[in-house]
XYZ file of C-alpha atoms in Angstrom:
72
model
C -9.499 11.982 -9.776
C -6.946 12.348 -6.794
C -7.396 9.676 -3.910
C -5.967 9.867 -0.331
C -3.372 6.724 0.372
C -1.280 6.235 3.478
C 2.248 6.354 2.757
C 2.681 2.583 3.478
C 0.466 1.819 0.651
C 2.772 3.039 -1.765
C 6.203 2.923 0.209
C 8.399 0.439 2.702
C 10.951 1.249 5.430
C 13.962 -0.627 5.111
C 15.736 -1.950 8.032
C 18.481 0.712 7.522
C 15.696 3.572 7.505
C 16.059 4.047 3.609
C 12.595 4.284 1.647
C 11.422 2.153 -1.117
C 8.365 2.464 -3.364
C 6.272 -0.526 -3.922
C 4.544 0.465 -7.120
C 5.819 3.096 -9.580
C 5.687 6.552 -8.532
C 6.054 9.955 -9.933
C 6.946 12.985 -7.938
C 7.431 16.316 -10.303
C 9.625 15.071 -13.340
C 11.152 12.082 -11.147
C 9.572 8.527 -11.827
C 11.300 5.753 -10.216
C 9.834 2.142 -8.741
C 10.186 -0.946 -6.593
C 14.188 -1.429 -6.181
C 15.051 2.019 -6.110
C 16.326 2.990 -2.161
C 16.895 6.377 -0.870
C 17.215 7.675 2.583
C 16.681 10.978 4.176
C 17.635 14.105 2.843
C 17.048 13.043 -0.981
C 14.264 15.073 -2.343
C 12.333 14.428 -5.460
C 10.306 17.012 -7.255
C 11.622 19.195 -3.861
C 9.776 17.055 -1.894
C 11.982 14.814 1.067
C 9.894 11.606 1.677
C 11.579 10.795 4.922
C 9.798 14.038 6.257
C 6.341 12.829 5.611
C 6.660 8.886 6.600
C 3.152 7.756 7.790
C 1.053 10.708 6.433
C -1.275 10.182 3.869
C -0.628 11.462 0.172
C -2.926 12.818 -2.520
C -2.212 10.319 -5.628
C -3.605 10.340 -8.921
C -3.069 7.057 -11.106
C -2.074 7.144 -14.864
C -1.197 3.974 -16.859
C -0.221 1.960 -13.589
C 2.335 5.363 -12.035
C 0.990 6.489 -9.007
C 1.189 10.281 -9.582
C 2.093 12.087 -5.874
C 0.237 15.591 -6.305
C 0.198 16.356 -2.254
C 0.787 15.606 1.037
C -1.796 15.993 3.959
């Protein structure tokens, strides 16, 4: 069942502006977890997460992986 979770519950922003997941996430066919950092303009499943910092995300959890299915 989908849940509404804030961006900051899933990702942290580094001092250099990079985005890093706190938990393992999947967007489209891309799956990545803690230690993976990316910046503005990098897209996963056609979504540039830097455009949605601070927004709420629709997620489903499967086997410990948060699957992002939408943005509010």
